[in-house]
Structures are given as structure tokens and as C-alpha cells.
Amino acid sequence: MKFSDAGPAVQAPAVSAPATQRIVKIRRDYNRWVANETLEDYALRFTPRAFRKWSEFRVANTAIGAVSFLALEAIGGTIAIAYGFTNAFWAILVVSAIVFLTGLPISYYASKYGLDMDLLTRGAGFGYIGSTITSLIYASFTFIFFALEAAIMALALDLYFKLPLTIGYLVSSLVVIPLVTHGITLISRLQLWTQPLWIVLLVLPYVVVLWKEPSAFVDFTTFAGHAETGSGFNLLLFGSAATIAFSLIAQIGEQVDFLRFLPEKTRENRVRWWSALISAGPGWIVLGAAKLLGGAFLAFLALQHEVSLDKASEPTQMYLIGFQYVFARPEWALAATTLFVILSQVKINVTNAYAGSLAWSNFFARLTHSHPGRVVWLVFNVLIAVVLMELGVFKALEHVLGLYSNVAIAWVGALVADLVVNKPLGLSPKYIEFKRAHLYDVNPVGVGAMLIASLLSIAAFLGAFGPAAQAFSSFIALATAFATAPLIAFATKGRFYIAREPVPLPRTGALKCVICDNAFEHEDMAHCPAYGGTICSLCCSLDARCHDLCKEDARLSVQVMNALERVLPEPVTEQLKSRLAHYVTLLLGFTLALAAILALVYYQESIALAIAGTPALPDLRAVFLKVFAVLVLIAAVAAWWVVLASESRKVAQEESNRQTNLLMREIEAHRRTDAKLQQAKEVAEAANLAKSRYVTGMSHELRTPLNSILGYAQILQKDATIPVNRRDAIDVIRRSGEHLLGLIDGLLDIAKIEAGRLRLDRGEVHLPELLDQIVKMFELQAEIKGLAFRFEGADALPVVVHADERRLRQILINLLANAVKFTDSGSVTLKVNYQREIARFEVTDTGIGIPDRDLARIFLPFERTGTANQRGDIGTGLGLAITRLLTELMGGEITVRSEPGVGSTFEVKLHLSRVDTPRTTPRLEADIAGYRGAVRRILVVDDQPIQREMLANLLLPLGFDVRLAASG
């Protein structure tokens, strides 16, 4: 399988239809620490271009500051004392060359893609879960060296301040935490400010010793250490020394954790970019090798000044002897040594703590699917280092680093093989894919190569293959990993690198995450079919509900079962899926982990006893075996509990999935129904709009001839020559035309309401005056018919309210007009009640009433009821229909109570909010003159044309001669 050189964003695979949404989106809100990238420093993400704001020099200077660690001098002194100058020199030289060569491709890819060591590892042959192992290795490197450096600092505090080592361990560790909380922002400033002073203090002792006692350097070249054959080159001693020095190979991880902040390489900055990359990346070992040799020399010098063998490799003793050449007074030399040690240890331990926080963040994010923040894991890393210091890790430096280096070298060897062999040969993608959404859980290329190399080299280190293999175990680890990774990639055809082809995303602008609603650059995003949108790498890593729906075949359990099915018979693989097999597998894992931990503790304790010159206790092994047996029993119970809990979760998850699928089908059915309803609504709205337009057009066409008819009718009524019988006919024509005109206006109002084009014109309404005007109108009509008209509740009304005056007037006039029209005797009453900004208008009459069978139809347009008044009027108009629609449009409700032969009560409830500042309203005057016999003339005076027109429409059907005028 060959991989193209194109990155993930430009690939264009065939994309299937999006998966059905099965997971409810819940917005993820990170805690304050995680949300603050000044604290978080993109611990689990690609470092975006927008965050790479530092200059090349500042990033490089920050990374180079990590080389201040005095464990280099301690390691150099240890191997020089143990194996002599010649073997130590060549071991340091060879190892430094290898560290440089392996560090160059790692630094290049990390800087190019903005990735820390963990993200680089997962995309370069290890897989999403596979790199969890390397995160643990890397985290171990950081806290081991943190413990070594803090122990050195505690020795300096003890030497100068007489501070007990136990307290010194705590002080040396805890002082680093506040300096690392704000990540590279604060660390870069610290390294920048302290670099000049540190360089001066580092170089000064060597310069002065060279000036005062140059022969010491010559004598050092003949130093044989305490090995019997250390005076000359010895292959076995060289290999053993190299194994210890090889433990520094993982330091490149700390370098790239800062190099990922380099700005993008361009034509303008390419010289600065490469200079920063090489000097602060693989170039750290150049200064590191000098410090290793310097430590070897100072250890030799300390022995020359009669420092004990077990103290000579301590950097505090080394530099104390060195500064005694600089300062004549011992207290000054001690002060300079203490200052230099504290400065060096703070500079390196901020780097160790920072790198450890990144490694632990990645490790636990994948195991627990949660991320409380990088600062939490910073504290966790420091506390582990404190425990190691209390266990005396510095005393077992040679053995601890020798064992650790085999695993670290196997990791780096497999990683480099993928970068420099697999990628150029097309066995792996040219780019680095680090997102969970596109990776297999385990890639056998990196994981397999590292495991094979680690097991082989550790066995060699423990003496399984003889002295020569034991001495060269680190070289065995490097060579095995470097050769095995390409072989596995070729055998698997590189198919375990990419679990699914990336969906192309826009390359410009930020993309919004479907889970956390934050925006990120496209390199940090992936398409998620489970959530139906783009998801950022952090949300994808922390999600525990999707169960890798986008790549189910890439899960670790599926990968393991697929591998077993290829080599085992089907009945066996079926048994492996049982509860018992799950339990046995889990218990075996717990047992092996406990055995490894206790073996390391036993190994360390045995070494500590040997160093102290105390013979091993005869029952030490028996004690450890008893502890192991007890822990295995506890692990057996714990494994069974885990199996039961896992099955319970599985059953609950299956039931949840079943219910979710049912719910999703129901939601889909509702969606289809909603779509059809929406379609029907759109059709209805279109029909309403068409009807409204039609009615508007028809009303215009009808109004023109109707106005002509009404005009001629009024002219003829004033003509005295027309006979009385013809005058009555003309009166019928005019009243019919006016009735038809009212129907046309009503139809227009109904069409506007149904089409949603009727808008309320809310304003300030002088309620008492409005009601007074309406009451005066209907008092006159009631008097003409011989009815009593009563108005109740005027005293408790607010002065001014918010309402649409025109529509409120229309509602009340329609109800009162109907009441007067259908009441032949008795009374009509308007009652108003206003409480808590709710106005209740009741119109009660003693008319004919409405039968129960007709109550449901009286608000429908043109509905006929079976009851008529004395004049034969039957409800066929639009007044009540419009009244109901207007009441609902104003957010109110209308109800009716009626009893045939007794009367009816219509109640309207409206929310009319009170206005504190009243306004003045126009005055309506009606001049009624000459109402005697056949003379009927009314003059309406009002400044509002609408009010004049409405009053005229009420009076004209009663036979009055209405004249309209403004108050002016």
C-alpha cells in the first residue's frame, strides 16, 4: 500500500451518506483551567498557527534552557568513575552522535506540524491507544529526571542551609509548580532572564581550572575509574557506559514540546527556522555532551581533592570543588555552588514538569475520557517525583537509567524508523495524522517494534545472552526497533495507519466544533458522523459515548479478536469471548503488572542495600512473594468486580442503544410528519395569500359601482319630486348598499388576518374617553328602539392604557351593535372591569338569545341561526367573526353565555397595560338638530377621519342625514 504526499485536508475519498444521528448533542463545557490556553498550552491538541506568536530565537532559547540539568554532569561522573575516561569518552561521543541523528527527524516533523511528542508518536506508527504506552514511558522519563534534579537541588540546600533532605525534596519540587502553571508563556521568560547568568556560572569553573591547573585535564585522560580494565578502551565497559548515556535519548521529547511553538517556515524565515530547529532540537546534545564530559572531569577533580567515591558523582560536590578554584574564600565558593545548582535545577525542572504534565494529560485522557486540565497532571507528576526522591532514586542512578534506557531507545528507534524509512518508501502516510477519528487504536508497526526491541534488550541487559549482549543492550534495542518497524509496515502493507479516509474540510478560516462550540483551525478538526458535524480533536478524544462509530473495526478489542481469529480455530475464539475468558485475561494483566512493579521495587531495594554495603536480607525475597500473593488475591476479587461491572454497563448500554434506536425512529417519523405539516402550512399560506389578493381585487372592483349606487341613492333621497313609495324603495337600496359595503370591509379584514398582513397599531389610548364616545353612539340607537342602555364600571378604569385603539373600538362596536340589533325590548348593558392590567368587557342584552345548537357557529362568517328578531333579522354577517379574530390577534379571548328568550352575554378579556402619563384625545361632538317628525339631520364634528366615518356608518342605516366636519 502506497500513501500519497498530500495531507488529510486535500484528499477526496468517496464519502458515504452521513450516519443516522444516534447521539444527543450535549455541549461540553471545560473547566476554567482547560478553557484558558495560557494555562493549558494545547496539551492535547495541534498547536494552531495563531498561537505560534513567539520568535524563532525565543522558542529556541526556551528549549535550550532545558540543557541546564545537572543530571548530565552526574551521569558523566558516574560512567567515568565506573568505566574510566577512555570508555566514558567514546560512549559519550557515540551516543551523542546517535542522539543527534535520531533527534533531527523528530524535531523536524514536530515543528512542521505543531505537535508535541505524544501526538507525533501516535501518528507515526503507534496508533491512538498504542501511543499511551509511550506517553507512560515519556512521563516516566520526566519524573525520573525531575526527581534526580530535585534531589541534586536538595543536596545543595542541605549543604548551604543545613536543610534536612526530606524537607529539601519538598521545597525543590513544590517551588516549580507556580512557574509551570502558565506554560511556555512564563517558562520562556524564565529561561530568557536566567540564561546569561547560568552560562557564566557554568563556564567559569572550567576556565579558572584550565588557567590555574591545566595539567588536571591531561591527568583526567588517564583516569581509569574503579574498573579493573578502565585504563584503556574495553568494548564491554564502553557498551555498559553507552547504555547509561542512552537514557538521555528521550530528552528530545522535551525539546519538541517547545519547538512545536515555532512559527511556520516561510521563504523569509527559513534560515532562522532551521537554525532554531537544529540548535534547540537535536543540537541540545552538543552542549549536553560537553556537560557530560565536564561532569566526568569534575568527578575526577573531586576524587583528587579526596571527596569520597560515593559523593564524587554528586553535582554539588563537583561544582563546589570547581568554584573553590574561582574563589579563595570557602563560603563564597559554597554560595556560588548553591546559586548555580538552584538556578540550574529550576531551569530544567520547569521543563521536566511541563513535559510531564503534557504526557500525563495524554495518558489519562485516553484511559478515562476526561481532562481536568494540564495543571492537575503537573501536580501529579511532581508528587511522583517526590516519592522517588524519598525512595533514594539518586543512589541507584546507574541501575535505574540503565534499565530505563532500553525501553526509551526502543520507542525512539521505532519512531525514527517510521519517519526516515517508512514515509520515504511510502509504507506510511507522508503527513502526521494524530486525530482519534482517523486512527486505529493500535498500529502494530510502532507498538510491535517497540515491544520486540524492549523485551529483547531488557533480557540482554539482565544477562540472558551473556556479558557482551548485556553491555550492548541499548544498541540491541535501537537496532532491533529500527529494523523491525519497516518490516512490520511492509508485512501489514501499512493498513493500520489510517482507519478511515479523512473527509475534506475547508482549509481557510476557523471551523466550529459541534460539541464545545469553539472554533479551531482545520488541522485540529475532523468530520464526525456520530454527531453529524465537525469535531475538534480534544472533544473527539474525550468522548466516551460514540464508541468509535466512525471506525468500529479500528477498536482495540476488534483488532485483537481479528488477529486471534486468523491463528486460532473458531471454537477457541468463541470461548475467548466468554465471561470466564474476560476474567482470566484481566486477572493475568493485573498479575503481570503487580509482578513488574514488585520486581522493580525488589531490584531497587537490592541495589540500594548493595550500595550501602549491607548484605541482602535472607527473607527479603520471601517477604516480597508473600506481598505478591496477597495482592494477587485482591486483584482476583477486583478483576471479577470489573468483569461484572463491565457486563452491567454493556447490558445497560445495549438497552440504551435499543431505546435510542426506537426514539430515533420515532423522531424520524415526527420529522417526516413535521415536514408534511410544514408543506401543508406553506400551501395554506400561499392559498391564504392568493385569497387575500383575490378578495382585495374583488373589493376594489365592487366598491366602484357600489359607491356610485350609494351616491345616486343619496341624491334621489333629497329630490322632493320623487313619490313617497319610490322614496322608500330608494331607502331600501341605500341601506342594502351600505350593508354590502360593510360586508366588503369585513371580508378584507378577515383576509388580512388570515394572510398575516393585519398588524396591530399599538399606542396610548385614553380609555374613559374612548368608552364615553362608544356609549354616546349606542345610547342614541337604544333610545330610538325604546331600549334602556346602561354603562357600568367607569369609575375604576385607568386613564391611559396601551392598545390598538382602532381594533378595540371595532370589537366593542360590533358587540354592542349586535346587542342593540337583536334586542326588541328591555335593555343593553356594557360593563367594564379592570384588575391587574386585565380588562373585561361584558355586553349583556335582553334579546332573543341564541340556542345551544347555534353557539358553536355564531363566530363563523355568514352562518345563519334559526332565530330572528321582530324585524326578521337573522345573523348572516361578519361582525362576530371579525370580533373573534381581532380579539385573538390582540392576545385575548371572547366567550358567550346565552339563553333563548332571555338574552345573551358576550365577555372579552384583553391585556391592557396601564400608562402612567395620560395624553389628550380629540373631542367628538354630535349636534342633533330638528329631530321632530320627518326631519333627521346630524352633524358629526371630530378631528379624526376614522372616527367620523365609523359614526356615519352607524347612523346612516337608521335613516339620519349625516354631515361630517372637523373641529376647525
CSV table of N, CA, C and O in Angstrom, one decimal, residues 652-716:
chain,number,residue,atom,x,y,z
A,652,ALA,N,-26.6,-2.4,30.1
A,652,ALA,CA,-27.3,-1.0,30.1
A,652,ALA,C,-27.1,-0.3,28.8
A,652,ALA,O,-28.0,0.4,28.3
A,653,GLN,N,-25.9,-0.4,28.3
A,653,GLN,CA,-25.6,0.3,27.0
A,653,GLN,C,-26.5,-0.3,25.9
A,653,GLN,O,-27.0,0.5,25.0
A,654,GLU,N,-26.6,-1.6,25.8
A,654,GLU,CA,-27.4,-2.2,24.8
A,654,GLU,C,-28.8,-1.8,24.9
A,654,GLU,O,-29.5,-1.5,23.9
A,655,GLU,N,-29.4,-1.8,26.1
A,655,GLU,CA,-30.7,-1.3,26.3
A,655,GLU,C,-30.9,0.1,25.9
A,655,GLU,O,-31.9,0.5,25.3
A,656,SER,N,-29.9,0.9,26.3
A,656,SER,CA,-29.9,2.3,26.0
A,656,SER,C,-29.9,2.5,24.5
A,656,SER,O,-30.6,3.3,23.9
A,657,ASN,N,-29.1,1.7,23.8
A,657,ASN,CA,-29.0,1.8,22.3
A,657,ASN,C,-30.3,1.4,21.7
A,657,ASN,O,-30.8,2.0,20.7
A,658,ARG,N,-30.9,0.3,22.3
A,658,ARG,CA,-32.2,-0.1,21.7
A,658,ARG,C,-33.3,1.0,21.9
A,658,ARG,O,-34.0,1.3,20.9
A,659,GLN,N,-33.3,1.6,23.1
A,659,GLN,CA,-34.3,2.7,23.3
A,659,GLN,C,-34.0,3.9,22.4
A,659,GLN,O,-34.9,4.5,21.9
A,660,THR,N,-32.7,4.1,22.3
A,660,THR,CA,-32.3,5.2,21.4
A,660,THR,C,-32.7,5.0,20.0
A,660,THR,O,-33.2,5.9,19.3
A,661,ASN,N,-32.5,3.8,19.5
A,661,ASN,CA,-32.9,3.5,18.1
A,661,ASN,C,-34.4,3.7,17.9
A,661,ASN,O,-34.9,4.2,16.9
A,662,LEU,N,-35.2,3.2,18.9
A,662,LEU,CA,-36.6,3.4,18.9
A,662,LEU,C,-37.0,4.9,18.9
A,662,LEU,O,-37.8,5.3,18.1
A,663,LEU,N,-36.3,5.6,19.8
A,663,LEU,CA,-36.6,7.0,19.8
A,663,LEU,C,-36.2,7.7,18.5
A,663,LEU,O,-36.9,8.6,18.1
A,664,MET,N,-35.0,7.3,17.9
A,664,MET,CA,-34.6,7.9,16.7
A,664,MET,C,-35.6,7.6,15.6
A,664,MET,O,-35.9,8.5,14.8
A,665,ARG,N,-36.2,6.4,15.6
A,665,ARG,CA,-37.2,6.1,14.5
A,665,ARG,C,-38.4,7.0,14.8
A,665,ARG,O,-39.0,7.4,13.8
A,666,GLU,N,-38.8,7.1,16.0
A,666,GLU,CA,-39.9,8.0,16.3
A,666,GLU,C,-39.7,9.4,16.0
A,666,GLU,O,-40.5,10.1,15.4
A,667,ILE,N,-38.5,9.9,16.3
A,667,ILE,CA,-38.1,11.2,15.9
A,667,ILE,C,-38.1,11.4,14.4
A,667,ILE,O,-38.6,12.4,13.9
A,668,GLU,N,-37.6,10.4,13.7
A,668,GLU,CA,-37.6,10.5,12.2
A,668,GLU,C,-39.1,10.5,11.7
A,668,GLU,O,-39.4,11.3,10.7
A,669,ALA,N,-39.9,9.7,12.3
A,669,ALA,CA,-41.3,9.8,11.9
A,669,ALA,C,-41.9,11.1,12.1
A,669,ALA,O,-42.7,11.7,11.3
A,670,HIS,N,-41.6,11.7,13.3
A,670,HIS,CA,-42.1,13.0,13.6
A,670,HIS,C,-41.5,14.1,12.7
A,670,HIS,O,-42.2,15.0,12.3
A,671,ARG,N,-40.3,13.8,12.3
A,671,ARG,CA,-39.7,14.8,11.4
A,671,ARG,C,-40.4,14.8,10.0
A,671,ARG,O,-40.7,15.8,9.4
A,672,ARG,N,-40.7,13.5,9.6
A,672,ARG,CA,-41.4,13.4,8.3
A,672,ARG,C,-42.8,14.1,8.4
A,672,ARG,O,-43.3,14.8,7.5
A,673,THR,N,-43.5,13.8,9.5
A,673,THR,CA,-44.8,14.4,9.7
A,673,THR,C,-44.7,16.0,9.8
A,673,THR,O,-45.5,16.7,9.2
A,674,ASP,N,-43.7,16.4,10.5
A,674,ASP,CA,-43.5,17.9,10.6
A,674,ASP,C,-43.2,18.5,9.2
A,674,ASP,O,-43.7,19.6,8.9
A,675,ALA,N,-42.4,17.7,8.4
A,675,ALA,CA,-42.1,18.2,7.0
A,675,ALA,C,-43.4,18.3,6.2
A,675,ALA,O,-43.6,19.3,5.5
A,676,LYS,N,-44.3,17.3,6.4
A,676,LYS,CA,-45.5,17.3,5.6
A,676,LYS,C,-46.4,18.4,6.1
A,676,LYS,O,-47.1,19.1,5.3
A,677,LEU,N,-46.5,18.6,7.5
A,677,LEU,CA,-47.3,19.7,8.0
A,677,LEU,C,-46.7,21.1,7.6
A,677,LEU,O,-47.5,22.0,7.3
A,678,GLN,N,-45.4,21.2,7.5
A,678,GLN,CA,-44.8,22.4,7.1
A,678,GLN,C,-45.2,22.7,5.6
A,678,GLN,O,-45.5,23.8,5.2
A,679,GLN,N,-45.1,21.6,4.8
A,679,GLN,CA,-45.5,21.7,3.4
A,679,GLN,C,-47.0,22.1,3.3
A,679,GLN,O,-47.3,23.0,2.5
A,680,ALA,N,-47.8,21.5,4.1
A,680,ALA,CA,-49.3,21.9,4.1
A,680,ALA,C,-49.5,23.3,4.5
A,680,ALA,O,-50.3,24.0,4.0
A,681,LYS,N,-48.7,23.7,5.5
A,681,LYS,CA,-48.8,25.1,6.0
A,681,LYS,C,-48.4,26.1,4.9
A,681,LYS,O,-49.1,27.1,4.8
A,682,GLU,N,-47.3,25.7,4.2
A,682,GLU,CA,-46.9,26.6,3.2
A,682,GLU,C,-47.9,26.7,2.1
A,682,GLU,O,-48.2,27.8,1.5
A,683,VAL,N,-48.5,25.6,1.8
A,683,VAL,CA,-49.6,25.6,0.8
A,683,VAL,C,-50.8,26.4,1.2
A,683,VAL,O,-51.4,27.2,0.5
A,684,ALA,N,-51.2,26.2,2.5
A,684,ALA,CA,-52.3,27.0,3.1
A,684,ALA,C,-52.0,28.5,3.1
A,684,ALA,O,-52.8,29.3,2.8
A,685,GLU,N,-50.7,28.8,3.5
A,685,GLU,CA,-50.4,30.2,3.5
A,685,GLU,C,-50.4,30.8,2.1
A,685,GLU,O,-50.8,32.0,1.9
A,686,ALA,N,-49.9,30.0,1.1
A,686,ALA,CA,-50.0,30.5,-0.3
A,686,ALA,C,-51.4,30.7,-0.7
A,686,ALA,O,-51.8,31.7,-1.4
A,687,ALA,N,-52.3,29.7,-0.3
A,687,ALA,CA,-53.7,29.9,-0.6
A,687,ALA,C,-54.3,31.1,0.0
A,687,ALA,O,-55.1,31.8,-0.6
A,688,ASN,N,-54.0,31.3,1.3
A,688,ASN,CA,-54.5,32.5,2.0
A,688,ASN,C,-54.0,33.8,1.3
A,688,ASN,O,-54.8,34.7,1.2
A,689,LEU,N,-52.8,33.8,0.9
A,689,LEU,CA,-52.2,35.0,0.3
A,689,LEU,C,-53.0,35.2,-1.0
A,689,LEU,O,-53.3,36.3,-1.4
A,690,ALA,N,-53.2,34.1,-1.8
A,690,ALA,CA,-53.9,34.2,-3.1
A,690,ALA,C,-55.3,34.7,-2.8
A,690,ALA,O,-55.8,35.6,-3.5
A,691,LYS,N,-55.9,34.1,-1.8
A,691,LYS,CA,-57.3,34.5,-1.5
A,691,LYS,C,-57.4,36.0,-1.0
A,691,LYS,O,-58.3,36.7,-1.5
A,692,SER,N,-56.4,36.4,-0.2
A,692,SER,CA,-56.3,37.8,0.2
A,692,SER,C,-56.2,38.8,-1.0
A,692,SER,O,-56.9,39.8,-1.1
A,693,ARG,N,-55.3,38.4,-1.9
A,693,ARG,CA,-55.2,39.2,-3.1
A,693,ARG,C,-56.4,39.2,-3.9
A,693,ARG,O,-56.8,40.3,-4.5
A,694,TYR,N,-57.1,38.1,-4.0
A,694,TYR,CA,-58.3,38.0,-4.8
A,694,TYR,C,-59.4,38.8,-4.2
A,694,TYR,O,-60.1,39.6,-4.9
A,695,VAL,N,-59.5,38.7,-2.8
A,695,VAL,CA,-60.6,39.5,-2.1
A,695,VAL,C,-60.3,41.0,-2.3
A,695,VAL,O,-61.2,41.8,-2.5
A,696,THR,N,-59.0,41.4,-2.1
A,696,THR,CA,-58.6,42.8,-2.3
A,696,THR,C,-59.0,43.3,-3.7
A,696,THR,O,-59.6,44.4,-3.8
A,697,GLY,N,-58.7,42.5,-4.7
A,697,GLY,CA,-59.0,42.9,-6.0
A,697,GLY,C,-60.5,43.0,-6.2
A,697,GLY,O,-61.0,44.0,-6.8
A,698,MET,N,-61.2,42.0,-5.7
A,698,MET,CA,-62.7,42.0,-5.9
A,698,MET,C,-63.3,43.1,-5.2
A,698,MET,O,-64.3,43.7,-5.7
A,699,SER,N,-62.8,43.4,-3.9
A,699,SER,CA,-63.4,44.5,-3.2
A,699,SER,C,-63.2,45.9,-3.9
A,699,SER,O,-64.1,46.7,-3.9
A,700,HIS,N,-62.1,46.0,-4.6
A,700,HIS,CA,-61.8,47.2,-5.3
A,700,HIS,C,-62.8,47.3,-6.5
A,700,HIS,O,-63.4,48.4,-6.8
A,701,GLU,N,-63.0,46.2,-7.2
A,701,GLU,CA,-63.9,46.2,-8.3
A,701,GLU,C,-65.4,46.4,-7.8
A,701,GLU,O,-66.2,47.0,-8.6
A,702,LEU,N,-65.7,45.9,-6.7
A,702,LEU,CA,-67.1,46.1,-6.2
A,702,LEU,C,-67.4,47.5,-5.6
A,702,LEU,O,-68.5,48.0,-5.7
A,703,ARG,N,-66.4,48.1,-5.0
A,703,ARG,CA,-66.5,49.4,-4.4
A,703,ARG,C,-66.9,50.5,-5.4
A,703,ARG,O,-67.7,51.4,-5.2
A,704,THR,N,-66.3,50.4,-6.6
A,704,THR,CA,-66.5,51.4,-7.6
A,704,THR,C,-68.0,51.5,-8.0
A,704,THR,O,-68.6,52.6,-7.9
A,705,PRO,N,-68.7,50.5,-8.4
A,705,PRO,CA,-70.1,50.6,-8.7
A,705,PRO,C,-70.9,50.8,-7.5
A,705,PRO,O,-72.0,51.5,-7.6
A,706,LEU,N,-70.5,50.2,-6.4
A,706,LEU,CA,-71.3,50.4,-5.1
A,706,LEU,C,-71.3,51.8,-4.7
A,706,LEU,O,-72.4,52.3,-4.2
A,707,ASN,N,-70.2,52.5,-4.7
A,707,ASN,CA,-70.1,53.9,-4.4
A,707,ASN,C,-71.0,54.7,-5.3
A,707,ASN,O,-71.7,55.7,-4.8
A,708,SER,N,-71.1,54.4,-6.6
A,708,SER,CA,-72.0,55.1,-7.5
A,708,SER,C,-73.4,54.9,-7.1
A,708,SER,O,-74.3,55.8,-7.1
A,709,ILE,N,-73.8,53.6,-6.8
A,709,ILE,CA,-75.2,53.4,-6.3
A,709,ILE,C,-75.5,54.2,-5.1
A,709,ILE,O,-76.6,54.8,-5.0
A,710,LEU,N,-74.6,54.2,-4.1
A,710,LEU,CA,-74.9,54.9,-2.8
A,710,LEU,C,-75.0,56.4,-3.1
A,710,LEU,O,-75.9,57.1,-2.5
A,711,GLY,N,-74.1,56.9,-4.0
A,711,GLY,CA,-74.2,58.3,-4.3
A,711,GLY,C,-75.5,58.7,-4.9
A,711,GLY,O,-76.1,59.7,-4.5
A,712,TYR,N,-75.9,58.0,-5.9
A,712,TYR,CA,-77.2,58.3,-6.6
A,712,TYR,C,-78.4,58.1,-5.6
A,712,TYR,O,-79.4,58.8,-5.7
A,713,ALA,N,-78.3,57.1,-4.7
A,713,ALA,CA,-79.4,56.9,-3.8
A,713,ALA,C,-79.5,58.1,-2.9
A,713,ALA,O,-80.7,58.5,-2.6
A,714,GLN,N,-78.4,58.7,-2.4
A,714,GLN,CA,-78.5,59.9,-1.5
A,714,GLN,C,-79.0,61.1,-2.3
A,714,GLN,O,-79.8,61.9,-1.8
A,715,ILE,N,-78.7,61.2,-3.6
A,715,ILE,CA,-79.2,62.3,-4.4
A,715,ILE,C,-80.7,62.2,-4.6
A,715,ILE,O,-81.5,63.1,-4.4
A,716,LEU,N,-81.1,61.0,-4.9
A,716,LEU,CA,-82.6,60.7,-5.1
A,716,LEU,C,-83.4,60.9,-3.8
A,716,LEU,O,-84.5,61.4,-3.9
